[in-house]
Coordinates of C-alpha atoms in Angstrom, one line a residue:
Chain A
X1 CA -34.7 -13.0 3.0
X2 CA -31.4 -13.9 1.3
X3 CA -28.7 -16.1 2.8
X4 CA -25.2 -16.5 1.6
X5 CA -21.5 -16.6 2.5
X6 CA -19.8 -13.3 3.3
X7 CA -16.8 -12.1 1.3
X8 CA -15.2 -9.5 3.5
X9 CA -12.9 -6.6 2.4
X10 CA -11.5 -3.5 4.1
X11 CA -12.1 0.2 3.7
X12 CA -12.0 2.2 0.4
X13 CA -12.7 -0.7 -2.0
X14 CA -12.4 1.2 -5.2
X15 CA -14.1 0.7 -8.5
X16 CA -10.7 0.0 -10.2
X17 CA -10.3 -3.2 -8.1
X18 CA -14.0 -4.1 -8.3
X19 CA -13.8 -4.1 -12.1
X20 CA -10.4 -3.0 -13.6
X21 CA -10.5 -0.6 -16.5
X22 CA -8.8 -3.2 -18.8
X23 CA -12.2 -5.0 -18.9
X24 CA -14.4 -2.0 -19.5
X25 CA -14.1 -2.4 -23.2
X26 CA -16.8 -5.2 -23.0
X27 CA -19.7 -4.0 -20.8
X28 CA -21.7 -7.3 -21.2
X29 CA -22.7 -8.1 -17.5
X30 CA -21.6 -11.8 -17.8
X31 CA -18.2 -10.7 -19.1
X32 CA -17.8 -8.2 -16.3
X33 CA -18.7 -10.8 -13.7
X34 CA -15.8 -13.0 -14.8
X35 CA -13.4 -10.3 -13.6
X36 CA -15.4 -8.9 -10.6
X37 CA -13.1 -8.0 -7.7
X38 CA -10.1 -9.4 -9.6
X39 CA -7.5 -6.9 -8.4
X40 CA -8.4 -7.2 -4.7
X41 CA -9.3 -11.0 -4.7
X42 CA -8.4 -13.0 -7.7
X43 CA -10.3 -16.0 -6.4
X44 CA -13.6 -14.2 -6.0
X45 CA -15.1 -14.8 -9.4
X46 CA -14.3 -18.5 -9.2
X47 CA -15.7 -19.0 -5.7
X48 CA -18.7 -16.7 -5.4
X49 CA -22.1 -18.5 -5.4
X50 CA -25.6 -17.0 -6.1
X51 CA -26.9 -15.2 -3.0
X52 CA -23.5 -14.6 -1.4
X53 CA -22.8 -11.2 0.2
X54 CA -20.0 -8.7 0.0
X55 CA -19.1 -6.9 3.1
X56 CA -16.9 -3.8 2.9
X57 CA -15.7 -1.1 5.3
X58 CA -15.9 2.7 4.8
X59 CA -16.2 4.4 1.4
X60 CA -17.1 1.2 -0.5
X61 CA -17.0 1.8 -4.3
X62 CA -14.9 5.0 -4.3
X63 CA -13.3 6.2 -7.5
X64 CA -14.6 6.0 -11.0
X65 CA -18.3 6.5 -11.9
X66 CA -18.3 3.2 -13.8
X67 CA -21.7 1.6 -13.4
X68 CA -19.9 -1.5 -14.6
X69 CA -18.9 -1.9 -10.9
X70 CA -22.3 -2.6 -9.4
X71 CA -23.3 -4.4 -12.6
X72 CA -20.3 -6.8 -12.3
X73 CA -21.2 -7.5 -8.6
X74 CA -24.9 -8.0 -9.5
X75 CA -24.0 -10.3 -12.4
X76 CA -21.8 -12.4 -10.1
X77 CA -25.0 -13.4 -8.3
X78 CA -24.2 -11.4 -5.2
X79 CA -27.4 -10.6 -3.4
X80 CA -26.3 -7.5 -1.4
X81 CA -23.3 -5.4 -0.5
X82 CA -23.1 -4.4 3.2
X83 CA -20.7 -1.6 4.1
X84 CA -19.9 0.9 6.8
X85 CA -20.4 3.6 4.1
X86 CA -20.6 3.9 0.4
X87 CA -19.0 6.3 -2.0
X88 CA -21.8 8.4 -3.4
X89 CA -21.7 7.5 -7.1
X90 CA -21.6 3.8 -6.3
X91 CA -24.5 4.4 -3.9
X92 CA -26.5 6.1 -6.7
X93 CA -25.6 3.6 -9.3
X94 CA -26.7 0.6 -7.1
X95 CA -30.0 2.2 -6.4
X96 CA -30.5 3.2 -10.0
X97 CA -30.0 -0.3 -11.3
X98 CA -32.1 -1.8 -8.5
X99 CA -29.1 -3.6 -6.7
X100 CA -29.5 -3.9 -2.9
X101 CA -27.0 -2.2 -0.7
X102 CA -27.1 -1.8 3.0
X103 CA -25.2 0.8 5.1
X104 CA -24.4 -0.6 8.5
X105 CA -21.1 0.1 10.3
X106 CA -21.7 -2.4 13.1
X107 CA -22.4 -5.3 10.7
X108 CA -19.5 -4.2 8.5
X109 CA -17.2 -4.4 11.5
X110 CA -18.5 -7.7 13.1
X111 CA -19.1 -10.0 10.1
X112 CA -16.1 -12.1 9.3
X113 CA -14.9 -13.6 6.0
X114 CA -16.8 -16.8 5.3
X115 CA -19.6 -16.2 7.9
X116 CA -23.1 -17.2 6.8
X117 CA -25.2 -14.0 6.6
X118 CA -28.9 -13.5 6.0
X119 CA -30.4 -10.2 4.9
X120 CA -33.9 -8.9 4.8
X121 CA -33.5 -5.9 2.4
X122 CA -36.9 -4.4 2.9
X123 CA -36.7 -4.5 6.7
X124 CA -33.0 -3.5 6.7
X125 CA -32.3 -6.5 8.9
X126 CA -28.9 -8.3 8.8
X127 CA -28.2 -11.6 10.7
X128 CA -24.8 -13.2 11.0
X129 CA -26.0 -16.8 11.2
X130 CA -22.5 -18.0 12.2
X131 CA -22.4 -15.8 15.4
X132 CA -26.1 -15.2 15.9
X133 CA -25.6 -11.4 16.0
X134 CA -28.3 -9.2 14.4
X135 CA -27.9 -5.7 13.0
X136 CA -30.2 -2.9 11.7
X137 CA -29.1 -1.1 8.5
X138 CA -29.7 2.6 8.0
X139 CA -33.2 3.1 6.4
X140 CA -33.4 4.7 3.0
X141 CA -35.3 8.0 2.6
X142 CA -38.9 7.3 1.3
X143 CA -38.1 8.8 -2.1
X144 CA -35.1 6.5 -2.6
X145 CA -37.0 3.5 -1.2
X146 CA -39.6 4.3 -3.9
X147 CA -37.0 4.1 -6.7
X148 CA -35.7 0.8 -5.3
X149 CA -39.3 -0.6 -5.1
X150 CA -40.0 0.4 -8.7
X151 CA -36.9 -1.5 -9.8
X152 CA -34.6 1.4 -10.4
X153 CA -34.5 4.9 -11.8
X154 CA -35.8 4.3 -15.3
X155 CA -39.3 3.1 -14.5
X156 CA -39.6 6.2 -12.3
X157 CA -38.5 8.5 -15.1
X158 CA -40.6 6.8 -17.7
X159 CA -43.7 7.1 -15.5
X160 CA -42.9 10.8 -14.9
X161 CA -42.5 11.6 -18.6
X162 CA -45.7 9.7 -19.5
X163 CA -47.6 11.7 -16.9
X164 CA -46.3 14.9 -18.3
X165 CA -47.5 13.8 -21.8
X166 CA -44.0 13.4 -23.3
Chain B
X1 CA -31.0 30.7 7.0
X2 CA -28.4 31.5 4.4
X3 CA -27.3 29.2 1.6
X4 CA -24.0 28.0 0.3
X5 CA -23.1 28.5 -3.4
X6 CA -24.1 24.8 -4.0
X7 CA -27.4 25.2 -2.3
X8 CA -28.3 28.3 -4.3
X9 CA -27.5 26.6 -7.6
X10 CA -29.5 23.5 -6.6
X11 CA -32.4 25.6 -5.4
X12 CA -32.6 27.7 -8.6
X13 CA -32.6 24.5 -10.7
X14 CA -35.3 22.9 -8.6
X15 CA -37.5 26.0 -8.8
X16 CA -37.3 26.4 -5.0
X17 CA -36.7 29.5 -2.9
X18 CA -34.6 27.6 -0.4
X19 CA -33.0 24.3 0.1
X20 CA -30.9 22.9 2.9
X21 CA -28.5 20.0 3.4
X22 CA -30.3 16.7 3.3
X23 CA -33.2 17.8 1.2
X24 CA -34.0 15.5 -1.7
X25 CA -34.8 17.6 -4.8
X26 CA -35.5 17.2 -8.5
X27 CA -33.5 19.6 -10.5
X28 CA -33.3 20.7 -14.1
X29 CA -30.0 19.9 -16.0
X30 CA -28.1 22.3 -18.2
X31 CA -25.8 19.6 -19.6
X32 CA -25.6 15.8 -19.5
X33 CA -22.1 14.3 -20.3
X34 CA -20.8 10.9 -21.2
X35 CA -17.7 9.3 -22.6
X36 CA -16.9 6.2 -24.7
X37 CA -16.9 4.0 -21.6
X38 CA -20.0 5.2 -19.9
X39 CA -22.2 6.4 -22.8
X40 CA -22.6 2.9 -24.4
X41 CA -24.0 1.5 -21.1
X42 CA -26.3 4.6 -20.9
X43 CA -27.4 4.2 -24.5
X44 CA -28.3 0.6 -23.8
X45 CA -30.4 1.6 -20.8
X46 CA -32.0 4.4 -22.9
X47 CA -32.8 2.1 -25.8
X48 CA -34.2 -0.7 -23.5
X49 CA -36.5 1.9 -21.8
X50 CA -37.7 2.8 -25.3
X51 CA -37.4 6.6 -25.0
X52 CA -38.3 8.1 -28.4
X53 CA -36.2 11.2 -28.1
X54 CA -33.6 13.1 -26.1
X55 CA -34.8 16.1 -24.0
X56 CA -32.5 18.6 -25.8
X57 CA -29.9 17.7 -28.4
X58 CA -28.0 20.9 -27.6
X59 CA -27.6 19.9 -23.9
X60 CA -25.9 16.6 -24.3
X61 CA -22.2 16.1 -24.7
X62 CA -20.7 12.8 -25.8
X63 CA -16.9 12.8 -25.7
X64 CA -15.0 9.7 -27.0
X65 CA -11.8 10.3 -24.9
X66 CA -11.0 7.2 -22.8
X67 CA -9.8 4.5 -25.2
X68 CA -9.4 6.6 -28.4
X69 CA -8.0 6.4 -31.0
X70 CA -9.5 3.0 -30.3
X71 CA -7.1 0.6 -28.6
X72 CA -8.8 -2.5 -29.7
X73 CA -11.9 -4.0 -31.5
X74 CA -14.1 -3.9 -28.4
X75 CA -13.4 -0.3 -27.7
X76 CA -14.1 0.5 -31.4
X77 CA -17.5 -1.2 -30.9
X78 CA -18.2 1.1 -27.9
X79 CA -17.3 4.2 -30.0
X80 CA -19.5 2.9 -32.8
X81 CA -22.5 2.6 -30.4
X82 CA -21.9 6.2 -29.2
X83 CA -21.4 7.5 -32.7
X84 CA -24.6 5.9 -34.0
X85 CA -26.6 7.3 -31.1
X86 CA -25.2 10.8 -31.6
X87 CA -26.1 10.7 -35.3
X88 CA -29.6 9.3 -34.6
X89 CA -30.5 12.2 -32.3
X90 CA -28.2 14.8 -34.0
X91 CA -26.3 15.5 -30.8
X92 CA -24.7 18.9 -31.2
X93 CA -21.8 18.4 -28.9
X94 CA -20.4 15.0 -30.1
X95 CA -16.6 14.8 -30.2
X96 CA -14.9 12.1 -32.1
X97 CA -11.2 11.4 -32.8
X98 CA -9.8 14.5 -34.4
X99 CA -11.9 17.0 -32.4
X100 CA -11.9 15.1 -29.1
X101 CA -10.1 16.2 -26.0
X102 CA -10.2 14.9 -22.5
X103 CA -13.8 15.7 -21.5
X104 CA -13.2 17.9 -18.5
X105 CA -10.6 20.0 -20.2
X106 CA -12.6 20.1 -23.4
X107 CA -16.0 21.2 -22.1
X108 CA -14.9 24.4 -20.4
X109 CA -12.6 25.2 -23.4
X110 CA -15.6 24.9 -25.8
X111 CA -17.8 27.2 -23.6
X112 CA -20.2 24.4 -22.7
X113 CA -20.0 25.2 -19.0
X114 CA -20.8 28.6 -17.4
X115 CA -21.1 29.9 -13.9
X116 CA -24.3 28.9 -12.1
X117 CA -25.1 26.0 -14.3
X118 CA -25.9 22.4 -13.3
X119 CA -24.1 19.6 -15.1
X120 CA -24.1 15.9 -14.5
X121 CA -21.6 13.6 -16.2
X122 CA -21.2 9.9 -16.4
X123 CA -17.6 10.3 -15.3
X124 CA -16.5 10.9 -11.7
X125 CA -14.3 13.9 -12.5
X126 CA -17.3 15.9 -13.8
X127 CA -16.8 17.9 -10.5
X128 CA -14.0 19.8 -12.4
X129 CA -16.5 22.5 -13.5
X130 CA -16.9 23.8 -9.9
X131 CA -13.8 25.8 -10.8
X132 CA -16.2 28.0 -12.9
X133 CA -18.7 28.4 -10.1
X134 CA -21.0 25.8 -11.6
X135 CA -22.5 22.8 -9.7
X136 CA -21.3 19.7 -11.5
X137 CA -21.1 16.1 -10.3
X138 CA -20.3 12.6 -11.5
X139 CA -23.0 10.1 -11.9
X140 CA -23.4 6.6 -13.5
X141 CA -24.8 5.5 -16.8
X142 CA -28.4 5.0 -15.7
X143 CA -28.4 8.6 -14.4
X144 CA -27.0 9.7 -17.8
X145 CA -29.7 7.9 -19.6
X146 CA -32.5 9.4 -17.4
X147 CA -30.9 12.8 -17.8
X148 CA -30.7 12.5 -21.6
X149 CA -34.4 11.5 -21.7
X150 CA -35.9 13.9 -19.2
X151 CA -33.4 16.8 -18.6
X152 CA -34.0 16.1 -14.9
X153 CA -32.4 14.3 -12.0
X154 CA -32.7 13.8 -8.3
X155 CA -30.1 15.1 -5.9
X156 CA -29.6 15.1 -2.2
X157 CA -28.5 18.6 -1.2
X158 CA -25.0 18.0 0.3
X159 CA -23.7 19.4 3.6
X160 CA -20.8 21.7 2.9
X161 CA -17.2 21.9 4.0
X162 CA -15.7 25.3 3.8
X163 CA -12.1 25.3 2.6
X164 CA -10.4 28.6 3.3
X165 CA -7.3 29.1 1.1
X166 CA -4.9 31.7 2.5
X167 CA -1.7 33.1 1.4
X168 CA 0.3 33.2 -1.9
X169 CA 1.6 29.9 -3.1
X170 CA 5.4 29.7 -3.4
X171 CA 7.0 29.4 -6.9
X172 CA 6.5 25.7 -7.6
X173 CA 3.3 25.2 -5.7
X174 CA 0.3 24.6 -8.0
X175 CA -3.3 23.6 -7.7
X176 CA -2.2 20.0 -7.6
X177 CA -0.1 20.5 -4.5
X178 CA -3.1 22.3 -2.8
X179 CA -5.6 19.6 -3.5
X180 CA -3.2 16.7 -2.7
X181 CA -2.5 18.5 0.6
X182 CA -6.2 18.8 1.3
X183 CA -6.9 15.2 0.5
X184 CA -4.0 14.2 2.8
X185 CA -5.6 16.3 5.6
X186 CA -9.2 15.0 5.3
X187 CA -8.8 11.6 3.7
X188 CA -10.4 9.9 0.7
X189 CA -13.8 10.0 2.4
X190 CA -13.3 13.2 4.2
X191 CA -15.9 15.0 2.1
X192 CA -18.1 11.9 1.4
X193 CA -21.5 13.0 0.1
X194 CA -20.5 16.6 0.8
X195 CA -19.7 19.8 -1.1
X196 CA -16.2 21.4 -0.9
X197 CA -16.7 25.1 -1.0
X198 CA -13.4 26.9 -1.7
X199 CA -13.0 30.4 -0.5
X200 CA -10.5 32.8 1.1
X201 CA -8.0 35.5 0.0
X202 CA -5.7 32.9 -1.5
X203 CA -8.2 32.0 -4.3
X204 CA -7.2 35.2 -6.2
X205 CA -3.6 33.7 -6.6
X206 CA -4.9 30.6 -8.3
X207 CA -5.1 30.5 -12.0
X208 CA -8.2 29.0 -13.7
X209 CA -6.1 26.0 -14.5
X210 CA -5.1 25.6 -10.9
X211 CA -8.8 25.8 -9.9
X212 CA -9.8 23.2 -12.5
X213 CA -7.1 20.9 -11.0
X214 CA -8.4 21.5 -7.4
X215 CA -12.1 21.0 -8.3
X216 CA -11.2 18.0 -10.5
X217 CA -9.9 16.0 -7.5
X218 CA -12.8 16.9 -5.1
X219 CA -14.0 13.4 -5.8
X220 CA -10.8 11.9 -4.5
X221 CA -11.9 13.2 -1.1
X222 CA -15.3 11.6 -1.7
X223 CA -16.8 15.0 -2.5
X224 CA -20.0 15.5 -4.5
X225 CA -18.6 18.7 -5.9
X226 CA -15.9 21.2 -5.3
X227 CA -16.8 24.8 -6.1
X228 CA -15.0 28.2 -6.4
X229 CA -16.4 31.7 -6.2
X230 CA -16.7 33.6 -9.4
X231 CA -14.1 36.4 -9.7
X232 CA -12.4 38.5 -12.4
X233 CA -10.4 35.5 -13.5
X234 CA -13.5 33.3 -14.0
X235 CA -15.2 36.1 -16.0
X236 CA -12.2 36.6 -18.1
X237 CA -12.0 32.8 -18.8
X238 CA -15.6 32.5 -20.0
X239 CA -15.8 35.9 -21.7
X240 CA -14.7 34.7 -25.2
X241 CA -16.2 31.2 -24.8
X242 CA -19.7 31.6 -23.5
X243 CA -22.2 33.8 -25.3
X244 CA -25.4 32.8 -23.4
X245 CA -26.4 34.6 -20.2
X246 CA -25.3 33.0 -17.0
X247 CA -25.9 33.7 -13.3
X248 CA -23.2 34.2 -10.7
X249 CA -24.1 32.8 -7.2
X250 CA -22.4 33.8 -4.0
X251 CA -22.6 32.1 -0.7
X252 CA -24.6 34.0 1.9
X253 CA -22.6 35.3 4.9
X254 CA -24.7 33.1 7.2
X255 CA -24.5 30.0 5.1
X256 CA -24.1 26.8 7.1
X257 CA -20.9 24.7 6.9
X258 CA -20.5 21.4 8.6
X259 CA -16.8 22.1 9.1
X260 CA -14.1 24.5 8.1
X261 CA -10.6 23.6 6.9
X262 CA -7.9 26.3 6.5
X263 CA -4.9 25.9 4.3
X264 CA -2.1 28.4 4.2
X265 CA -0.8 28.0 0.7
X266 CA 2.4 30.0 1.4
X267 CA 3.7 27.2 3.6
X268 CA 3.0 24.3 1.3
X269 CA 5.8 22.2 -0.1
X270 CA 5.5 20.3 -3.5
X271 CA 3.3 17.3 -2.5
X272 CA 2.9 13.8 -3.9
X273 CA 0.6 10.9 -3.1
X274 CA 2.2 7.6 -2.8
X275 CA 0.5 4.3 -3.7
X276 CA -2.3 3.3 -3.3
X277 CA -4.6 6.2 -2.1
X278 CA -4.6 9.9 -3.1
X279 CA -4.6 10.6 0.7
X280 CA -1.3 8.9 1.2
X281 CA 0.5 12.2 0.8
X282 CA 4.2 13.2 1.4
X283 CA 6.1 16.4 0.8
X284 CA 8.8 16.1 -1.9
X285 CA 11.4 16.3 0.9
X286 CA 10.2 12.9 2.2
X287 CA 10.3 11.0 -1.1
X288 CA 13.2 12.5 -3.1
X289 CA 15.2 9.9 -4.9
X290 CA 12.5 7.2 -5.1
X291 CA 13.1 5.2 -8.3
X292 CA 10.6 5.5 -11.2
X293 CA 10.1 3.8 -14.6
X294 CA 7.6 6.1 -16.3
X295 CA 6.5 9.7 -16.2
X296 CA 3.0 10.7 -17.4
X297 CA 2.1 14.4 -17.9
X298 CA -1.5 14.9 -19.0
X299 CA -5.1 14.0 -18.0
X300 CA -8.2 16.0 -17.0
X301 CA -6.3 16.9 -13.9
X302 CA -3.1 18.3 -15.4
X303 CA -3.1 18.2 -19.2
X304 CA -3.8 21.9 -19.8
X305 CA -1.6 24.5 -21.5
X306 CA -0.2 26.0 -18.3
X307 CA 0.8 22.4 -17.1
X308 CA 2.6 21.9 -20.4
X309 CA 4.4 25.2 -20.1
X310 CA 5.6 24.4 -16.6
X311 CA 6.8 20.9 -17.7
X312 CA 8.5 22.1 -20.9
X313 CA 10.1 25.0 -19.1
X314 CA 11.8 22.5 -16.7
X315 CA 12.7 20.0 -19.4
X316 CA 14.1 22.5 -21.9
X317 CA 17.7 22.0 -22.6
X318 CA 17.8 18.6 -21.0
X319 CA 17.4 15.0 -22.1
X320 CA 15.0 12.9 -20.1
X321 CA 16.8 10.3 -17.9
X322 CA 17.7 7.0 -19.6
X323 CA 16.2 5.2 -16.6
X324 CA 12.7 6.0 -17.6
X325 CA 10.3 7.0 -20.4
X326 CA 8.1 10.0 -20.5
X327 CA 4.6 10.3 -22.0
X328 CA 3.1 13.8 -22.6
X329 CA -0.6 14.0 -23.4
X330 CA -2.1 17.4 -24.2
X331 CA -5.7 17.3 -23.0
X332 CA -7.3 18.9 -26.1
X333 CA -6.6 19.5 -29.8
X334 CA -6.4 23.3 -29.0
X335 CA -3.7 22.6 -26.4
X336 CA -1.9 20.3 -28.8
X337 CA -1.8 23.1 -31.4
X338 CA -0.9 25.8 -28.9
X339 CA 2.0 23.6 -27.7
X340 CA 3.3 23.4 -31.3
X341 CA 2.9 27.1 -31.8
X342 CA 4.7 27.9 -28.5
X343 CA 7.5 25.4 -29.3
X344 CA 6.7 23.2 -26.4
X345 CA 6.2 20.0 -28.5
X346 CA 9.7 20.6 -29.9
X347 CA 11.1 20.8 -26.4
X348 CA 9.5 17.6 -25.3
X349 CA 10.4 15.6 -28.4
X350 CA 14.0 16.9 -28.4
X351 CA 14.3 15.8 -24.8
X352 CA 13.1 12.3 -25.7
X353 CA 9.4 12.4 -24.6
X354 CA 6.6 10.7 -26.5
X355 CA 3.9 13.2 -27.2
X356 CA 0.4 11.8 -27.8
X357 CA -2.8 13.1 -29.2
X358 CA -5.5 13.8 -26.5
X359 CA -6.7 10.7 -24.6
X360 CA -7.3 9.6 -21.1
X361 CA -5.2 6.6 -22.0
X362 CA -2.7 5.6 -19.2
X363 CA -4.5 7.5 -16.4
X364 CA -6.9 4.5 -16.1
X365 CA -4.6 1.9 -17.5
X366 CA -6.5 2.0 -20.8
X367 CA -3.7 2.3 -23.3
X368 CA -0.7 4.6 -24.3
X369 CA 1.4 3.7 -21.3
X370 CA 0.3 0.7 -19.3
X371 CA 2.8 -0.7 -16.8
X372 CA 3.9 -4.3 -16.1
X373 CA 4.5 -5.9 -12.7
X374 CA 7.0 -4.1 -10.5
X375 CA 7.0 -0.8 -12.4
X376 CA 6.3 2.6 -10.9
X377 CA 5.1 5.8 -12.5
X378 CA 5.1 9.4 -11.4
X379 CA 2.0 10.9 -12.9
X380 CA 0.1 14.2 -13.0
X381 CA -3.2 12.2 -13.1
X382 CA -5.7 11.8 -10.3
X383 CA -5.8 8.2 -9.0
X384 CA -3.1 5.8 -7.7
X385 CA -5.4 2.9 -6.7
X386 CA -4.1 -0.7 -7.0
X387 CA -3.6 -1.6 -10.7
X388 CA -4.8 1.8 -11.9
X389 CA -2.1 2.2 -14.6
X390 CA -1.7 -1.5 -15.5
X391 CA -0.5 -4.5 -13.6
X392 CA -2.0 -5.1 -10.2
X393 CA 1.6 -4.9 -8.8
X394 CA 2.5 -1.7 -10.6
X395 CA 2.4 1.6 -8.7
X396 CA 1.5 5.2 -9.3
X397 CA 2.7 8.3 -7.5
X398 CA 0.6 11.4 -8.1
X399 CA 2.3 14.7 -8.5
X400 CA 2.2 18.1 -10.1
X401 CA 3.6 18.8 -13.6
X402 CA 6.6 20.5 -12.1
X403 CA 7.6 17.5 -9.9
X404 CA 6.8 15.1 -12.8
X405 CA 9.0 17.1 -15.2
X406 CA 11.9 17.4 -12.7
X407 CA 11.7 13.7 -12.0
X408 CA 11.8 13.0 -15.7
X409 CA 15.1 14.8 -16.1
X410 CA 16.8 13.5 -12.9
X411 CA 15.6 9.9 -13.2
X412 CA 14.0 9.5 -9.8
X413 CA 11.4 11.5 -7.8
X414 CA 12.8 15.1 -7.7
X415 CA 11.7 18.6 -6.9
X416 CA 11.8 21.4 -9.6
X417 CA 14.2 23.1 -7.1
X418 CA 16.7 20.3 -7.8
X419 CA 17.2 21.3 -11.4

């Protein structure tokens, strides 16, 4: 269970505003975190605290394939992104790096900026502690849940190659 | 039950007789791509995992196109990391400054993509190769690392949207107008997680360059891929570029589509997308006269030779307007040389345009044309998100090469019909 303050944004939060291209020349996670969400919310990097939660609308993370986007959010200390839906490359990238995301249109709609939110990632449970409302996120297919449980894609691939004797 | 083109390619690469939308599969990769922004992150992941080798040095392409020739010390370090990795594993298809082109124009030109193949690339516009009847999709750096190590990746078989293209496009209507119109219709998440399957009697009117432009922007509708049937034009395109055998897949007549969208190309008007979403489309008639400060003609979307011919044809005999500056970026070295041979470079330079060597450059606000607060560009690129080409308060209008060139001459947004 993680509890934090919600940073709420709208639909189509793109990877250019999550981490602008002018900062992609230095992919160190701590550097990326300094500029996370800069072009949509310049105060984000200065005010986010470990455990806080980003809430987005539809198509969160659309645009570029830059893995720097979920890396910058993860390195900011954010515990989870909740959205009505995710753009597919962002969705893959988050799973692949072992960063928790939850798809839940009802929570994405109801949670307000600054609400205190608790999430149980394994159970897919979201609680808006400020309003008392609870929500259930869409469950991951077992294969994807397995990748997440193993800490991302690489442990899965390594294990597979070793089994094949490579 | 029948399969779509995408389902057939995925099934073949997973070694399965049949797949359907929603299936999770593991598929064999024909090519794994990365650039100077995404490869270094993938290489870091690859090295940390301790993989001793790549799955096939012939099936990896590393293309240093985004910030090259290097814009600063940090980007030089990224290229250095990629270069060292390419040397260590003797990567066959490594493209450095001097050979490099914008990746999605370069790979087809070099014959690295053939119909029926499965390609992943750590760049969202990897979907471009659908124009050749291949399945290709953008992924992140960890996927690239896993692909380089194993030659495999997991995919969720996408549901499909059938896009029926009808009619002959009018004189100034290009692939860009068709795809912008489609994104305007279905929205930036209209094809989220889905495959766009282009078909219809209108396809035969579209050049390969038009098809590359259309497939390229499938991602701007959220699409996983955007694929065209293989016809005589496709075969003619790959004939002198691809020597290995390839397989042509056709959709079954009873393939399942989640929805069908019809576009009569004969009725389209030149179309642009206003800030800050590619779905914010207008016809030229609604935006004529809008002031602009910069024109960019280039990118993986519209930096091909036919784009340059159209733009140069309109600019020939004119000077670009004193109200703006114009940046022309051929997407590959071959296009650069062909432009010189055909006299296009002369036309652009005589008119007052800056002509650059191949780079993604301004498309992502990297270099070679960043804007300051309050400026607006009309650009043949693919994204007009907040801050995409520089300052957070600068703006990008997406358009075809014809509209961009006409605007360059007139000094505000204009139609080629206005010249």
